[in-house]
């Protein structure tokens, strides 16, 4: 586990544009960063605030949660460098408001296998389902397929797929343009199997059907 970098050493200056995802060298997440990311609510806050800063009140309304609850999550994200505090502004009623924006740091962190990786996977799936519930399932453009690939081909497929995602994610943000969210899952194909007897060897084997 690597030690945290000095505060601000890999983050954009307050009020600047967030760093494009993948533009920072990848490194192992700290224990605190891994814990912060293992939450569907916090992942949704990072998604919501990446393209447009939002105050805690705006975040709580969007997530339909109590402001005190969302403020707890916001502070945890700020403390771990995943969310930055922008200069205060005046709201519609003249009240002082503090906007927050995602730094893009989460794209440059590695969690690795183990309990933390499992927790992040669960949080990502839960966050995705929450976003789908918000926009409506009719808005989804979905594709499913099974690929029969050997280890070398699977490695090539992963590299090209995630390379394409990184390429587009690193492009400059176009202001006032609606975003397109992408959720990608690779998993072992759940093929049904039948038990058959190999007449030549006289032993039971498993064959995919």
mmCIF file of C-alpha atoms in Angstrom:
data_model
loop_
_atom_site.group_PDB
_atom_site.id
_atom_site.type_symbol
_atom_site.label_atom_id
_atom_site.label_comp_id
_atom_site.label_asym_id
_atom_site.label_seq_id
_atom_site.Cartn_x
_atom_site.Cartn_y
_atom_site.Cartn_z
ATOM 1 C CA UNK A 1 0.000 0.000 0.000
ATOM 2 C CA UNK A 2 1.525 3.295 -1.060
ATOM 3 C CA UNK A 3 1.512 6.330 1.180
ATOM 4 C CA UNK A 4 -0.771 9.269 0.288
ATOM 5 C CA UNK A 5 0.844 11.986 -1.775
ATOM 6 C CA UNK A 6 1.173 15.457 -0.265
ATOM 7 C CA UNK A 7 -2.162 17.328 -0.282
ATOM 8 C CA UNK A 8 -2.816 18.935 -3.657
ATOM 9 C CA UNK A 9 0.218 17.356 -5.353
ATOM 10 C CA UNK A 10 -1.901 15.546 -7.915
ATOM 11 C CA UNK A 11 -5.082 17.573 -7.884
ATOM 12 C CA UNK A 12 -6.100 20.590 -9.957
ATOM 13 C CA UNK A 13 -5.958 23.968 -8.272
ATOM 14 C CA UNK A 14 -9.195 25.060 -6.672
ATOM 15 C CA UNK A 15 -11.501 26.509 -9.291
ATOM 16 C CA UNK A 16 -9.561 25.019 -12.202
ATOM 17 C CA UNK A 17 -10.850 22.438 -14.660
ATOM 18 C CA UNK A 18 -10.822 18.867 -13.311
ATOM 19 C CA UNK A 19 -8.036 16.738 -14.694
ATOM 20 C CA UNK A 20 -9.175 14.474 -17.545
ATOM 21 C CA UNK A 21 -9.672 10.876 -16.369
ATOM 22 C CA UNK A 22 -6.563 8.806 -16.998
ATOM 23 C CA UNK A 23 -4.296 11.865 -17.316
ATOM 24 C CA UNK A 24 -2.538 11.158 -13.994
ATOM 25 C CA UNK A 25 -0.154 8.243 -13.366
ATOM 26 C CA UNK A 26 -2.008 5.280 -11.907
ATOM 27 C CA UNK A 27 -1.136 4.339 -8.354
ATOM 28 C CA UNK A 28 -2.440 2.187 -5.547
ATOM 29 C CA UNK A 29 -5.294 3.742 -3.612
ATOM 30 C CA UNK A 30 -4.754 4.442 0.056
ATOM 31 C CA UNK A 31 -6.889 2.638 2.603
ATOM 32 C CA UNK A 32 -8.945 5.801 3.096
ATOM 33 C CA UNK A 33 -9.488 6.309 -0.634
ATOM 34 C CA UNK A 34 -10.526 2.679 -1.091
ATOM 35 C CA UNK A 35 -13.039 3.018 1.737
ATOM 36 C CA UNK A 36 -14.382 6.264 0.275
ATOM 37 C CA UNK A 37 -14.956 4.666 -3.129
ATOM 38 C CA UNK A 38 -16.717 1.600 -1.697
ATOM 39 C CA UNK A 39 -20.024 3.460 -1.486
ATOM 40 C CA UNK A 40 -22.705 3.714 -4.153
ATOM 41 C CA UNK A 41 -23.792 7.115 -2.824
ATOM 42 C CA UNK A 42 -20.271 8.525 -3.027
ATOM 43 C CA UNK A 43 -19.750 7.104 -6.513
ATOM 44 C CA UNK A 44 -22.933 8.815 -7.633
ATOM 45 C CA UNK A 45 -21.778 12.095 -6.099
ATOM 46 C CA UNK A 46 -18.512 11.859 -8.050
ATOM 47 C CA UNK A 47 -20.412 11.181 -11.284
ATOM 48 C CA UNK A 48 -22.829 14.061 -10.677
ATOM 49 C CA UNK A 49 -20.156 16.620 -9.859
ATOM 50 C CA UNK A 50 -17.568 15.795 -12.497
ATOM 51 C CA UNK A 51 -19.059 17.927 -15.262
ATOM 52 C CA UNK A 52 -20.817 20.521 -13.131
ATOM 53 C CA UNK A 53 -20.091 21.704 -9.563
ATOM 54 C CA UNK A 54 -22.936 21.153 -7.109
ATOM 55 C CA UNK A 55 -23.625 22.290 -3.558
ATOM 56 C CA UNK A 56 -24.495 19.845 -0.820
ATOM 57 C CA UNK A 57 -28.112 20.967 -0.946
ATOM 58 C CA UNK A 58 -28.257 20.322 -4.696
ATOM 59 C CA UNK A 59 -26.653 16.917 -4.199
ATOM 60 C CA UNK A 60 -29.096 15.960 -1.455
ATOM 61 C CA UNK A 61 -32.077 16.970 -3.590
ATOM 62 C CA UNK A 62 -30.775 15.017 -6.576
ATOM 63 C CA UNK A 63 -30.247 11.888 -4.460
ATOM 64 C CA UNK A 64 -33.434 12.472 -2.428
ATOM 65 C CA UNK A 65 -31.490 12.223 0.826
ATOM 66 C CA UNK A 66 -31.132 14.279 3.973
ATOM 67 C CA UNK A 67 -28.529 17.082 3.555
ATOM 68 C CA UNK A 68 -26.726 15.959 6.724
ATOM 69 C CA UNK A 69 -26.300 12.469 5.252
ATOM 70 C CA UNK A 70 -24.930 13.696 1.937
ATOM 71 C CA UNK A 71 -22.633 16.173 3.716
ATOM 72 C CA UNK A 72 -21.015 13.236 5.528
ATOM 73 C CA UNK A 73 -20.272 11.598 2.166
ATOM 74 C CA UNK A 74 -19.103 14.888 0.629
ATOM 75 C CA UNK A 75 -16.628 15.501 3.439
ATOM 76 C CA UNK A 76 -15.211 11.995 3.127
ATOM 77 C CA UNK A 77 -14.654 12.545 -0.593
ATOM 78 C CA UNK A 78 -12.999 15.912 0.058
ATOM 79 C CA UNK A 79 -10.734 14.467 2.752
ATOM 80 C CA UNK A 80 -9.467 11.797 0.339
ATOM 81 C CA UNK A 81 -8.866 14.164 -2.594
ATOM 82 C CA UNK A 82 -11.689 12.745 -4.704
ATOM 83 C CA UNK A 83 -13.777 15.909 -4.455
ATOM 84 C CA UNK A 84 -12.559 19.506 -4.356
ATOM 85 C CA UNK A 85 -14.037 22.564 -2.699
ATOM 86 C CA UNK A 86 -14.584 25.515 -5.022
ATOM 87 C CA UNK A 87 -14.868 29.177 -3.958
ATOM 88 C CA UNK A 88 -18.076 30.030 -2.120
ATOM 89 C CA UNK A 89 -20.877 31.677 -4.055
ATOM 90 C CA UNK A 90 -24.163 33.387 -3.304
ATOM 91 C CA UNK A 91 -27.337 31.377 -3.806
ATOM 92 C CA UNK A 92 -30.641 32.583 -5.213
ATOM 93 C CA UNK A 93 -31.674 33.906 -1.779
ATOM 94 C CA UNK A 94 -28.305 35.443 -1.013
ATOM 95 C CA UNK A 95 -27.149 32.616 1.214
ATOM 96 C CA UNK A 96 -23.507 31.538 1.064
ATOM 97 C CA UNK A 97 -23.117 28.242 -0.797
ATOM 98 C CA UNK A 98 -20.098 26.017 -1.260
ATOM 99 C CA UNK A 99 -19.905 24.098 -4.551
ATOM 100 C CA UNK A 100 -18.002 20.837 -4.902
ATOM 101 C CA UNK A 101 -16.549 19.174 -7.967
ATOM 102 C CA UNK A 102 -14.993 15.770 -8.642
ATOM 103 C CA UNK A 103 -11.248 15.911 -9.307
ATOM 104 C CA UNK A 104 -11.059 12.894 -11.644
ATOM 105 C CA UNK A 105 -8.591 11.224 -9.276
ATOM 106 C CA UNK A 106 -10.711 8.081 -8.977
ATOM 107 C CA UNK A 107 -9.829 7.139 -12.570
ATOM 108 C CA UNK A 108 -6.166 6.971 -11.646
ATOM 109 C CA UNK A 109 -6.435 4.711 -8.603
ATOM 110 C CA UNK A 110 -5.939 0.941 -8.438
ATOM 111 C CA UNK A 111 -7.718 -1.037 -5.740
ATOM 112 C CA UNK A 112 -6.610 -4.532 -6.698
ATOM 113 C CA UNK A 113 -8.206 -7.825 -5.598
ATOM 114 C CA UNK A 114 -9.498 -8.603 -2.140
ATOM 115 C CA UNK A 115 -12.302 -7.317 0.040
ATOM 116 C CA UNK A 116 -11.858 -3.683 -1.035
ATOM 117 C CA UNK A 117 -12.088 -4.606 -4.711
ATOM 118 C CA UNK A 118 -15.245 -6.617 -4.075
ATOM 119 C CA UNK A 119 -16.774 -3.750 -2.095
ATOM 120 C CA UNK A 120 -16.031 -1.322 -4.940
ATOM 121 C CA UNK A 121 -17.589 -3.699 -7.492
ATOM 122 C CA UNK A 122 -20.726 -3.932 -5.382
ATOM 123 C CA UNK A 123 -20.837 -0.147 -4.990
ATOM 124 C CA UNK A 124 -20.395 0.411 -8.737
ATOM 125 C CA UNK A 125 -23.259 -1.949 -9.554
ATOM 126 C CA UNK A 126 -25.512 -0.346 -6.947
ATOM 127 C CA UNK A 127 -24.638 3.143 -8.234
ATOM 128 C CA UNK A 128 -25.396 2.083 -11.793
ATOM 129 C CA UNK A 129 -28.791 0.657 -10.817
ATOM 130 C CA UNK A 130 -29.556 3.865 -8.916
ATOM 131 C CA UNK A 131 -28.752 5.970 -11.967
ATOM 132 C CA UNK A 132 -30.888 3.733 -14.185
ATOM 133 C CA UNK A 133 -33.795 4.105 -11.755
ATOM 134 C CA UNK A 134 -33.368 7.882 -11.956
ATOM 135 C CA UNK A 135 -33.314 8.231 -15.744
ATOM 136 C CA UNK A 136 -35.651 5.338 -16.614
ATOM 137 C CA UNK A 137 -34.755 1.995 -18.163
ATOM 138 C CA UNK A 138 -36.178 3.086 -21.519
ATOM 139 C CA UNK A 139 -33.155 5.391 -21.865
ATOM 140 C CA UNK A 140 -30.674 2.496 -21.941
ATOM 141 C CA UNK A 141 -28.887 1.295 -25.044
ATOM 142 C CA UNK A 142 -27.795 -2.240 -24.186
ATOM 143 C CA UNK A 143 -25.807 -5.022 -25.790
ATOM 144 C CA UNK A 144 -25.058 -8.541 -24.561
ATOM 145 C CA UNK A 145 -22.824 -11.150 -26.127
ATOM 146 C CA UNK A 146 -20.565 -14.070 -25.272
ATOM 147 C CA UNK A 147 -17.006 -14.192 -26.606
ATOM 148 C CA UNK A 148 -15.062 -17.453 -26.863
ATOM 149 C CA UNK A 149 -11.507 -16.146 -26.434
ATOM 150 C CA UNK A 150 -8.258 -17.689 -25.301
ATOM 151 C CA UNK A 151 -6.100 -15.890 -22.723
ATOM 152 C CA UNK A 152 -4.120 -13.880 -25.283
ATOM 153 C CA UNK A 153 -7.266 -12.792 -27.129
ATOM 154 C CA UNK A 154 -8.997 -11.827 -23.891
ATOM 155 C CA UNK A 155 -5.993 -9.722 -22.893
ATOM 156 C CA UNK A 156 -6.071 -7.986 -26.274
ATOM 157 C CA UNK A 157 -9.815 -7.374 -25.975
ATOM 158 C CA UNK A 158 -9.444 -5.826 -22.501
ATOM 159 C CA UNK A 159 -6.579 -3.580 -23.574
ATOM 160 C CA UNK A 160 -8.387 -2.311 -26.652
ATOM 161 C CA UNK A 161 -11.716 -1.845 -24.857
ATOM 162 C CA UNK A 162 -10.341 0.081 -21.875
ATOM 163 C CA UNK A 163 -7.896 1.930 -24.109
ATOM 164 C CA UNK A 164 -10.836 3.245 -26.128
ATOM 165 C CA UNK A 165 -12.637 4.331 -22.957
ATOM 166 C CA UNK A 166 -9.525 6.107 -21.688
ATOM 167 C CA UNK A 167 -9.021 7.818 -25.046
ATOM 168 C CA UNK A 168 -12.491 9.357 -25.086
ATOM 169 C CA UNK A 169 -12.494 10.123 -21.352
ATOM 170 C CA UNK A 170 -9.254 12.107 -21.728
ATOM 171 C CA UNK A 171 -10.710 14.401 -24.393
ATOM 172 C CA UNK A 172 -11.442 17.998 -23.353
ATOM 173 C CA UNK A 173 -14.805 18.604 -21.742
ATOM 174 C CA UNK A 174 -17.255 20.384 -24.028
ATOM 175 C CA UNK A 175 -19.285 22.878 -21.943
ATOM 176 C CA UNK A 176 -23.092 22.741 -21.948
ATOM 177 C CA UNK A 177 -23.199 19.345 -23.668
ATOM 178 C CA UNK A 178 -25.077 16.399 -22.210
ATOM 179 C CA UNK A 179 -22.904 13.486 -21.172
ATOM 180 C CA UNK A 180 -23.109 9.833 -22.117
ATOM 181 C CA UNK A 181 -22.617 7.405 -19.234
ATOM 182 C CA UNK A 182 -20.939 4.045 -19.908
ATOM 183 C CA UNK A 183 -21.092 0.999 -17.632
ATOM 184 C CA UNK A 184 -18.971 -1.960 -18.719
ATOM 185 C CA UNK A 185 -18.941 -5.424 -17.117
ATOM 186 C CA UNK A 186 -16.819 -8.412 -18.110
ATOM 187 C CA UNK A 187 -17.681 -11.697 -16.411
ATOM 188 C CA UNK A 188 -17.337 -15.437 -17.025
ATOM 189 C CA UNK A 189 -20.056 -16.756 -19.318
ATOM 190 C CA UNK A 190 -22.626 -18.756 -17.366
ATOM 191 C CA UNK A 191 -23.003 -21.636 -19.822
ATOM 192 C CA UNK A 192 -25.204 -24.595 -18.937
ATOM 193 C CA UNK A 193 -23.195 -27.810 -18.803
ATOM 194 C CA UNK A 194 -24.060 -31.485 -19.153
ATOM 195 C CA UNK A 195 -22.264 -34.483 -17.785
ATOM 196 C CA UNK A 196 -21.229 -36.838 -20.592
ATOM 197 C CA UNK A 197 -19.224 -40.031 -20.636
ATOM 198 C CA UNK A 198 -16.135 -40.188 -22.818
ATOM 199 C CA UNK A 199 -16.412 -43.666 -24.416
ATOM 200 C CA UNK A 200 -12.716 -43.735 -25.286
ATOM 201 C CA UNK A 201 -11.356 -42.936 -21.843
ATOM 202 C CA UNK A 202 -14.213 -44.417 -19.863
ATOM 203 C CA UNK A 203 -14.476 -41.408 -17.562
ATOM 204 C CA UNK A 204 -16.961 -38.635 -16.905
ATOM 205 C CA UNK A 205 -16.181 -35.173 -18.393
ATOM 206 C CA UNK A 206 -17.916 -31.815 -18.587
ATOM 207 C CA UNK A 207 -18.813 -30.263 -21.914
ATOM 208 C CA UNK A 208 -20.295 -26.869 -22.538
ATOM 209 C CA UNK A 209 -23.500 -26.804 -24.526
#
